[in-house]
Tab-separated table of C-alpha atoms in Angstrom:
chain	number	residue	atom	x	y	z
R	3	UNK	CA	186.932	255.387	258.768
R	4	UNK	CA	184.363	256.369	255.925
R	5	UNK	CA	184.404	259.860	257.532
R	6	UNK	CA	188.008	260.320	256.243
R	7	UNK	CA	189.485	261.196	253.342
R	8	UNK	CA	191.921	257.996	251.704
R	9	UNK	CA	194.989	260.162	252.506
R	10	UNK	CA	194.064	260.581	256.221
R	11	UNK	CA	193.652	256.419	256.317
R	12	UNK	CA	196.802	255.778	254.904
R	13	UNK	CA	198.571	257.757	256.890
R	14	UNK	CA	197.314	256.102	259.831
R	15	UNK	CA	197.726	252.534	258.276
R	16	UNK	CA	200.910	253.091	257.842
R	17	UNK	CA	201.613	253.240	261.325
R	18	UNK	CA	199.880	249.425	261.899
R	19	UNK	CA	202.332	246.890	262.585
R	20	UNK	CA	202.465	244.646	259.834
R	21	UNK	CA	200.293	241.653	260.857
R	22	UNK	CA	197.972	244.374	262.200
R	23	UNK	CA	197.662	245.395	258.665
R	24	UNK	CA	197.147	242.150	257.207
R	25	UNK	CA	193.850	241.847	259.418
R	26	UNK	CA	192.866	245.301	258.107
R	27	UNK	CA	193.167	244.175	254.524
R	28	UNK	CA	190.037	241.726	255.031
R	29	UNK	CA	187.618	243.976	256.620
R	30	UNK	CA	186.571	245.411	253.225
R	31	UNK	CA	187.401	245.691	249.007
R	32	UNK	CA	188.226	249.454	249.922
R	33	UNK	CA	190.461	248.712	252.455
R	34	UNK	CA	192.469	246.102	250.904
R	35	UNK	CA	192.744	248.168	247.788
R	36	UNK	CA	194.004	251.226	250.072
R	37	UNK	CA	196.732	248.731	251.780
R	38	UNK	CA	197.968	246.778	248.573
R	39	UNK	CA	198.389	249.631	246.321
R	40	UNK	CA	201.916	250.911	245.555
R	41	UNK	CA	202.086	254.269	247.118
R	42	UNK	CA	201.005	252.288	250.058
R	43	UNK	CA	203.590	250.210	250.431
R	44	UNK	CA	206.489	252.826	249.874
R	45	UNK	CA	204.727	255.087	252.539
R	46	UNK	CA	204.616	252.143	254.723
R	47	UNK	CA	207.936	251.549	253.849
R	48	UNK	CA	209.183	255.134	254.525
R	49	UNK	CA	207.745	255.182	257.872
R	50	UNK	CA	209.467	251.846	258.833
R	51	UNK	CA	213.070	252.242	258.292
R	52	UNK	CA	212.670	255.587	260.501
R	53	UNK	CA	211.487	252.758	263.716
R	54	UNK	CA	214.424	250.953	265.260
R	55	UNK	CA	214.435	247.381	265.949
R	56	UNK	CA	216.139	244.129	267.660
R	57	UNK	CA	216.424	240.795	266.042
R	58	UNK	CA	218.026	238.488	268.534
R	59	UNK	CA	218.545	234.461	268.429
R	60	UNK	CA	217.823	233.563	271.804
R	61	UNK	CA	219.690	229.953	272.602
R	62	UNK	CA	217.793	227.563	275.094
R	63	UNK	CA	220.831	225.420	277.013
R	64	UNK	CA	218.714	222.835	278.341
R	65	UNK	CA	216.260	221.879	275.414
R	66	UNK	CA	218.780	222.930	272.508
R	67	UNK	CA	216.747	225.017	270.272
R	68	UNK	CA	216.573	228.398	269.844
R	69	UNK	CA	213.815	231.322	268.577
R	70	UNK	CA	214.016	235.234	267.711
R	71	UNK	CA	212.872	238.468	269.089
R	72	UNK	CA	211.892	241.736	268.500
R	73	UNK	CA	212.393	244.184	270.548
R	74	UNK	CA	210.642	247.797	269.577
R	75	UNK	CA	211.201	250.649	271.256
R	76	UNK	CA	207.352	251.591	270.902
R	77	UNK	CA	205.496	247.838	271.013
R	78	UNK	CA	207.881	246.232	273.222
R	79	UNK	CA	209.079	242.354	272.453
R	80	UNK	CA	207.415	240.186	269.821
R	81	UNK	CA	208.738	236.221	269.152
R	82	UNK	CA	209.082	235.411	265.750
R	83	UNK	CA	209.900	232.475	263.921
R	84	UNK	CA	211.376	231.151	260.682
R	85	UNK	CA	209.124	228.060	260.966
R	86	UNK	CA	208.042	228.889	257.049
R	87	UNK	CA	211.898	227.978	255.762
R	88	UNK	CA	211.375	224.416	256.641
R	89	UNK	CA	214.691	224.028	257.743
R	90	UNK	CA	217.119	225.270	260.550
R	91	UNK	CA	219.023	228.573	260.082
R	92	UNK	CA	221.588	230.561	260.975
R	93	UNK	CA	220.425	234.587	260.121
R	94	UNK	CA	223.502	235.798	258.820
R	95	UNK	CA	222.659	239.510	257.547
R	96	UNK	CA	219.834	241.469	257.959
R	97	UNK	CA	218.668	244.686	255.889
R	98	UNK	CA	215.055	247.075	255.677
R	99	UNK	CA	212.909	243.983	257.075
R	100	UNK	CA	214.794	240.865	254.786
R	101	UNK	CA	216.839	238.687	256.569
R	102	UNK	CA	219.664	236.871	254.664
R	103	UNK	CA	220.051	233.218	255.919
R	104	UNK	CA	222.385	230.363	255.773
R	105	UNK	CA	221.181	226.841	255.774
R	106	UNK	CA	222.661	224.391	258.847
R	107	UNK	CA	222.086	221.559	257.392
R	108	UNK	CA	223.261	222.288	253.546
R	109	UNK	CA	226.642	224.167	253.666
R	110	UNK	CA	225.932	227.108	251.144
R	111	UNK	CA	222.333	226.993	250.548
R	112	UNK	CA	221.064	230.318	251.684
R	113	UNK	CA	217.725	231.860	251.568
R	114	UNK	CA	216.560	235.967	251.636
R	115	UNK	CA	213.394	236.388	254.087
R	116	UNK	CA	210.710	238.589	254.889
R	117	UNK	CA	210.323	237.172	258.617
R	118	UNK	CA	207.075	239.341	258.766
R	119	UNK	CA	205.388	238.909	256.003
R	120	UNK	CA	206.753	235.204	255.491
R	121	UNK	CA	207.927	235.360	252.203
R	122	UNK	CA	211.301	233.684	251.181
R	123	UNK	CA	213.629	233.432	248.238
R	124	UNK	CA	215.699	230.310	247.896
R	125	UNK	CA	219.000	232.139	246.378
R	126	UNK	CA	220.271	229.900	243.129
R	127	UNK	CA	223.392	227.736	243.309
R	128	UNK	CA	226.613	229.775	243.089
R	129	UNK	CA	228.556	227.970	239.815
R	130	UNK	CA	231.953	227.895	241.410
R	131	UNK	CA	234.495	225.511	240.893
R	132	UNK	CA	235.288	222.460	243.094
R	133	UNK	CA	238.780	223.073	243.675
R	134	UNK	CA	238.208	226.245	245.425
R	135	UNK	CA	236.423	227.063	248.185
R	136	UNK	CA	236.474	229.667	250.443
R	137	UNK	CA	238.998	229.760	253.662
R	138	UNK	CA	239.813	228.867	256.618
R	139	UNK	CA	236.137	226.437	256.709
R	140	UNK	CA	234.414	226.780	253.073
R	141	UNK	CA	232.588	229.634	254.726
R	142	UNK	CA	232.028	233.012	253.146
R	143	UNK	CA	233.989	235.476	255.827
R	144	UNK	CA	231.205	238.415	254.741
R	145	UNK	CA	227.958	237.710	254.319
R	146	UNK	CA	225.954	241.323	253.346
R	147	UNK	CA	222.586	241.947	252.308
R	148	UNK	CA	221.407	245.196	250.379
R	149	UNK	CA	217.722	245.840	249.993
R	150	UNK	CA	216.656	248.880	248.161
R	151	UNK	CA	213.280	249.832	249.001
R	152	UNK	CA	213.318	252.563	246.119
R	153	UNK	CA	215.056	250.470	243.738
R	154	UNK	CA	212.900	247.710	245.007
R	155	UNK	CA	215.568	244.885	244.587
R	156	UNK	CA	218.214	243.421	246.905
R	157	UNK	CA	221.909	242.411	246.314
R	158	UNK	CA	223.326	239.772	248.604
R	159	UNK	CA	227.514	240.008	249.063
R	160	UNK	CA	229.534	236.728	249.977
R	161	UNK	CA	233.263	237.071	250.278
R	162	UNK	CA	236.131	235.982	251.736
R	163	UNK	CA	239.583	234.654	251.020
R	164	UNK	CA	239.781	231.392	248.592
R	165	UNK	CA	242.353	228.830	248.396
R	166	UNK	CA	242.937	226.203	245.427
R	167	UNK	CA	242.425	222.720	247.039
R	168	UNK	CA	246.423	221.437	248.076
R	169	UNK	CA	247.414	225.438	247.981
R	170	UNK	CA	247.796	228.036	250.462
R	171	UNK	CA	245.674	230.803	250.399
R	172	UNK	CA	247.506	234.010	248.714
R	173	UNK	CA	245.219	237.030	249.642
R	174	UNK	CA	242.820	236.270	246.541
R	175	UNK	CA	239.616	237.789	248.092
R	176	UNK	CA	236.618	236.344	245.823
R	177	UNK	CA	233.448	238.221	245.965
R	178	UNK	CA	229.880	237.106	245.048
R	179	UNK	CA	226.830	239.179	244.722
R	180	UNK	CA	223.557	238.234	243.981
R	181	UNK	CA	221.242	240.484	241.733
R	182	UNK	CA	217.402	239.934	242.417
R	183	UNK	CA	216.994	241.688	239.381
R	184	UNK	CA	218.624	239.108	237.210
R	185	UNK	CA	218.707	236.166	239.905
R	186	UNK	CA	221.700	235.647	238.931
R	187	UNK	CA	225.202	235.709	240.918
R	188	UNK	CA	228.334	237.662	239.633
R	189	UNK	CA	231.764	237.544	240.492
R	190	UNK	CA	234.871	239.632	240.788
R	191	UNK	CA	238.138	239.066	242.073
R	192	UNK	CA	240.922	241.403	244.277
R	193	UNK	CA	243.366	240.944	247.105
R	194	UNK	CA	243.229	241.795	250.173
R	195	UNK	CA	245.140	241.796	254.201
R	196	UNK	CA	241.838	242.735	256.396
R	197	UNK	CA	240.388	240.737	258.835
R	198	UNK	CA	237.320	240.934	260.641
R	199	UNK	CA	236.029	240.028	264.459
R	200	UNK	CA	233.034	238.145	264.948
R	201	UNK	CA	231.002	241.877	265.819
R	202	UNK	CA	232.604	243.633	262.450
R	203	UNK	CA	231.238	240.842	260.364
R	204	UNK	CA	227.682	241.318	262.049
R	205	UNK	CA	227.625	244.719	261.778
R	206	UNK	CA	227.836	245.172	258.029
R	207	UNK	CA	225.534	248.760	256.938
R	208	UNK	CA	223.901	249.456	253.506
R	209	UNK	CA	224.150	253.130	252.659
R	210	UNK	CA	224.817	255.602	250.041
R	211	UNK	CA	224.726	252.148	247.241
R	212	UNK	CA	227.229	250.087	249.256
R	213	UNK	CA	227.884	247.807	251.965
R	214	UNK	CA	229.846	248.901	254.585
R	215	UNK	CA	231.746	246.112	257.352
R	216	UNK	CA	234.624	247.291	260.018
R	217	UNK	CA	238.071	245.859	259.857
R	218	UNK	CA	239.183	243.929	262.677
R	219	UNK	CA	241.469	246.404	263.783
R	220	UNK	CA	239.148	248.756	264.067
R	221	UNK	CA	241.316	251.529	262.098
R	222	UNK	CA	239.348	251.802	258.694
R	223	UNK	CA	235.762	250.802	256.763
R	224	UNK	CA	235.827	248.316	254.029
R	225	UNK	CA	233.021	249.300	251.437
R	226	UNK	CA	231.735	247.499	248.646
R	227	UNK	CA	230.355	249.865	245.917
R	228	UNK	CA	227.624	247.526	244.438
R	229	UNK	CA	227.378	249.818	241.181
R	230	UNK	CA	231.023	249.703	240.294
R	231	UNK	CA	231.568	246.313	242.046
R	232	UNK	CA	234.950	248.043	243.834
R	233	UNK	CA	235.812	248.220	246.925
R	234	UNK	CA	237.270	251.431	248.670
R	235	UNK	CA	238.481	252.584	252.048
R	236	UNK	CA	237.020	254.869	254.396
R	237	UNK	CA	238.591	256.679	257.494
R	238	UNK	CA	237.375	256.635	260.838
R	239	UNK	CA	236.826	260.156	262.708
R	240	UNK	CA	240.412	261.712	263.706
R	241	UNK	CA	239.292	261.657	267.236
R	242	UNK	CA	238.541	258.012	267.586
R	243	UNK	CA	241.209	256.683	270.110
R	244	UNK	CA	242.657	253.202	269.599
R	245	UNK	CA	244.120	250.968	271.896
R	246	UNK	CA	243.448	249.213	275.362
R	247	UNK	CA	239.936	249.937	276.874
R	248	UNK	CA	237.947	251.588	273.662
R	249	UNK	CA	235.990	249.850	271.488
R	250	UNK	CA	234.819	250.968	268.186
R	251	UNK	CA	231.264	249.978	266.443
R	252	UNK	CA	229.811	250.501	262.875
R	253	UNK	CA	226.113	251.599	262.789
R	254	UNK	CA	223.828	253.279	260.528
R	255	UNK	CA	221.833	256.400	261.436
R	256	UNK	CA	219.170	257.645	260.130
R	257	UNK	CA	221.036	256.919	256.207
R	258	UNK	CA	224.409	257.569	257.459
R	259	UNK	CA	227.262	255.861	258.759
R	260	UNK	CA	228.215	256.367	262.727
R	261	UNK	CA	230.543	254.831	264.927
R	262	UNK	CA	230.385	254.188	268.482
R	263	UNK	CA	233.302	254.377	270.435
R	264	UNK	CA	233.084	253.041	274.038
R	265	UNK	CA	235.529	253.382	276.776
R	266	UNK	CA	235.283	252.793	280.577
R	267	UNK	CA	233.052	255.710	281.147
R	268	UNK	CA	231.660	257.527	278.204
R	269	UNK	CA	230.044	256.460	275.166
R	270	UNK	CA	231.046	258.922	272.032
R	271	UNK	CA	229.680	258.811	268.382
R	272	UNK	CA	230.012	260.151	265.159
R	273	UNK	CA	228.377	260.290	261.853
R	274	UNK	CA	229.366	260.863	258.270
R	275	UNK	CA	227.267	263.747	257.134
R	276	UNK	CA	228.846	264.118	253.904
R	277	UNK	CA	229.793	260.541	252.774
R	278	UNK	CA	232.321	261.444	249.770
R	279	UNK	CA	234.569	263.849	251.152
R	280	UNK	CA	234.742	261.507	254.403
R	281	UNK	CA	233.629	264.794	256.501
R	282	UNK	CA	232.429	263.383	260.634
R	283	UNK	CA	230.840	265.406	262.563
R	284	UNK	CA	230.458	264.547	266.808
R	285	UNK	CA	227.114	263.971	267.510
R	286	UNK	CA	226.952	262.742	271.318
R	287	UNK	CA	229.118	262.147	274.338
R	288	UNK	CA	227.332	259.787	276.646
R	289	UNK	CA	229.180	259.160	280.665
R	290	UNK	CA	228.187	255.474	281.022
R	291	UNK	CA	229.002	255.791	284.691
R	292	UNK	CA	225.467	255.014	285.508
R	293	UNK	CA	225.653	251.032	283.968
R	294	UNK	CA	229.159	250.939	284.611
R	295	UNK	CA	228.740	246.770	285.989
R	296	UNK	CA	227.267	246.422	282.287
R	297	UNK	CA	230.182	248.475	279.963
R	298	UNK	CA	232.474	245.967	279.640
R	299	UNK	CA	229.731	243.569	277.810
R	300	UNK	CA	227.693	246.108	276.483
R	301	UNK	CA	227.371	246.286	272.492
R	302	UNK	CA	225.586	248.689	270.474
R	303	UNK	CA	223.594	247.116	267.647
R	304	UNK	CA	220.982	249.236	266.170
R	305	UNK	CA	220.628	253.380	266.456
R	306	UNK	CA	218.174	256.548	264.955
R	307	UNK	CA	218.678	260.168	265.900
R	308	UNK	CA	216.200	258.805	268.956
R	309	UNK	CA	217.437	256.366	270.532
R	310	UNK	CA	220.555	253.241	269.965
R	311	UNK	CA	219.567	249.477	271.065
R	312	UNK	CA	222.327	247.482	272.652
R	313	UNK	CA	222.769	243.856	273.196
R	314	UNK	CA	224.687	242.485	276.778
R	315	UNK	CA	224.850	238.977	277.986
R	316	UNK	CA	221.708	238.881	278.968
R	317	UNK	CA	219.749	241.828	278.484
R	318	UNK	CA	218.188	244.740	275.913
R	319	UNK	CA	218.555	247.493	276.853
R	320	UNK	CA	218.063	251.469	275.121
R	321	UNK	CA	219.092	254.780	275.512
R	322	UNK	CA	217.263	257.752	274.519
R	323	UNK	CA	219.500	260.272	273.193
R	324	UNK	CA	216.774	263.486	274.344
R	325	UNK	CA	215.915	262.318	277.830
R	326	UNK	CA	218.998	260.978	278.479
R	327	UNK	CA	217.094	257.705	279.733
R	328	UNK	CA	218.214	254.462	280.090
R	329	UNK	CA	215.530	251.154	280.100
R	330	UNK	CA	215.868	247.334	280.047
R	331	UNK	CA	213.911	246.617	277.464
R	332	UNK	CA	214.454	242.629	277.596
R	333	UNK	CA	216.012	240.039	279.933
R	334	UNK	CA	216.319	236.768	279.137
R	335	UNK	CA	215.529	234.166	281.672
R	336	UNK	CA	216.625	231.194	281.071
R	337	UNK	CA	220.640	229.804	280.971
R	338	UNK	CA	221.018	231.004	277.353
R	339	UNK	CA	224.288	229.465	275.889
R	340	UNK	CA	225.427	232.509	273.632
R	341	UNK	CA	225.382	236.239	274.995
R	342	UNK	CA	222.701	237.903	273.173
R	343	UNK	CA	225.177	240.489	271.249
R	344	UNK	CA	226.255	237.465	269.548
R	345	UNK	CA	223.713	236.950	267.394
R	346	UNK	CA	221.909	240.645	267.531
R	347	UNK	CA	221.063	242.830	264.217
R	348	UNK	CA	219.046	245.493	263.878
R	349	UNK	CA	216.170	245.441	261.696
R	350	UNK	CA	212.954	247.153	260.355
R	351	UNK	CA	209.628	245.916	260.151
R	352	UNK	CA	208.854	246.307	256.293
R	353	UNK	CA	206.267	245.092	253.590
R	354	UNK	CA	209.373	244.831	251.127
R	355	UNK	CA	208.778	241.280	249.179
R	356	UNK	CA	211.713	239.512	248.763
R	357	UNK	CA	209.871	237.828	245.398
């Protein structure tokens, strides 16, 4: 590429995928220079959260293991593993290419990831007290993870309700956060009556400074402002309809928040264009007639103004907001124990270092 200018190279580096780009940086000095130097990686960076993605635990019945995908709308579906942590995983959050991830085997040992690049934090021990632990089973109800590519740091959020061993629990909602900055955790302390289904808890979206996770009634957003450490309320669109038959979906797009509400037959979403005075706007109406076998397990999991991903039983499948298009972009084909949707998050393929 010596017959182009460094700004013409990087632009078209940028658009490598990421092991792709690794090769690149040992063809030459120049080369590596180009792809390791700062502006680099924030271009890179830039240009990646725009791409939606697919990470999916797939579940093998018969030998009892599991592995993840990727499915990308542009390269198709890429296996990756976790091999690196040394230990089996759960991925409990995932945010701009770092995964947060729970340890099996050691009940609240948890590790940030770059699954990509291979990089891992091991997060410190949390210096809580014995006598309380989180309820109903010592797990933390929200697990969130906030990376920051501009800030370039990442917060990871751990709450849920607590209970003093031989007590009831009495609303106390205890809430963690972890500050790469300081590698430290902090705590703070408020009460609170939501609960949360097993797809609001998965579907937890950084924007605007906060984490964002769906109560599990569906009728508000729960938002954790990690400046302030407070947590406010935000309405849902006035049009959303509740009740039998309509399910409602958090999402980001494209920086904002949307919901996804679908019925029987059409598909309808929103996004909050101006985050503080809680102003939606419609964006789409989609009829759904055309899958309507796969509505009732359908579940939409990762979205841009291009195209939204969704996870079924067995299948990935997108839909291209422009065309109008539907495609199976995955089907698994072996007796897989858990629907995919069960263990589905989006994610972006970024050179973000969790270190």
């Amino acid at each position: 590429m010596g017959f182009f200018p460094d700004e013409v190279v990087l632009l078209i580096l940028a658009r490598l995928p990421v092991k792709s780009l690794f090769r690149i940086k040992t063809v030459c000095k120049h080369w590596y220079r180009l792809a390791s130097d700062k502006y680099f990686v924030q271009l890179y960076n830039e240009i990646a959260v725009k791409i939606p993605m697919l990470l999916v635990e797939i579940s093998d019945s018969i030998e009892s293991q599991s592995s993840l995908i990727c499915v990308d709308n542009l390269r198709g579906v890429s296996e990756f593993s976790l091999d690196f942590l040394h230990t089996r995983v759960k991925v409990r959050a995932s945010c701009n290419g770092l995964l947060c991830c729970s340890s099996i085997a050691d009940k609240g040992v948890y590790y940030v990831c770059n699954p990509v690049t291979r990089e891992l934090k091991l997060l410190p021990k949390r210096s809580e007290r014995p006598l309380t632990r989180f309820y109903p089973d010592g797990e933390a109800t929200l697990v969130g993870l906030a990376c920051d590519l501009s800030a370039h740091k990442f917060n990871v959020v751990l709450a849920g309700y607590h209970r003093t061993f031989g007590h009831r629990p009495d609303g106390t909602f205890i809430c963690l956060i972890y500050d790469s900055d300081t590698n430290k955790w902090r705590k703070f302390v408020s009460f609170q009556d939501d609960q949360f289904s097993h797809m609001n808890i998965n579907q937890v979206v950084f924007v605007n400074g906060a984490l964002h996770w769906l109560t599990g009634s569906s009728s508000r957003i729960l938002a954790l402002d990690l400046d302030c450490d407070v947590w406010r309320k935000i309405s849902l669109p006035d049009e959303v309809c509740y009740g039998s038959g309509n399910r409602i979906y958090l999402l980001e797009s494209d920086g904002c928040l949307s919901v996804i509400q679908i019925s029987d037959v059409w598909m309808k979403t929103w996004v909050l264009k101006d985050y503080y005075s809680e102003e939606w706007h419609a964006a789409d109406r989609v009829s759904l007639r055309c899958i309507k076998v796969l509505v009732p397990s359908i579940f939409p999991i990762s979205q841009t103004g291009e195209c939204v991903f969704f996870a079924t039983h067995k299948q990935v499948l997108v839909y291209h907001w422009k065309s109008k298009l539907w495609k199976e972009m995955y089907s698994v084909k072996n007796s897989s124990t858990l629907p995919l949707w069960f263990s589905a998050h989006a994610f972006r393929s970024t050179i973000f270092s969790c270190n």
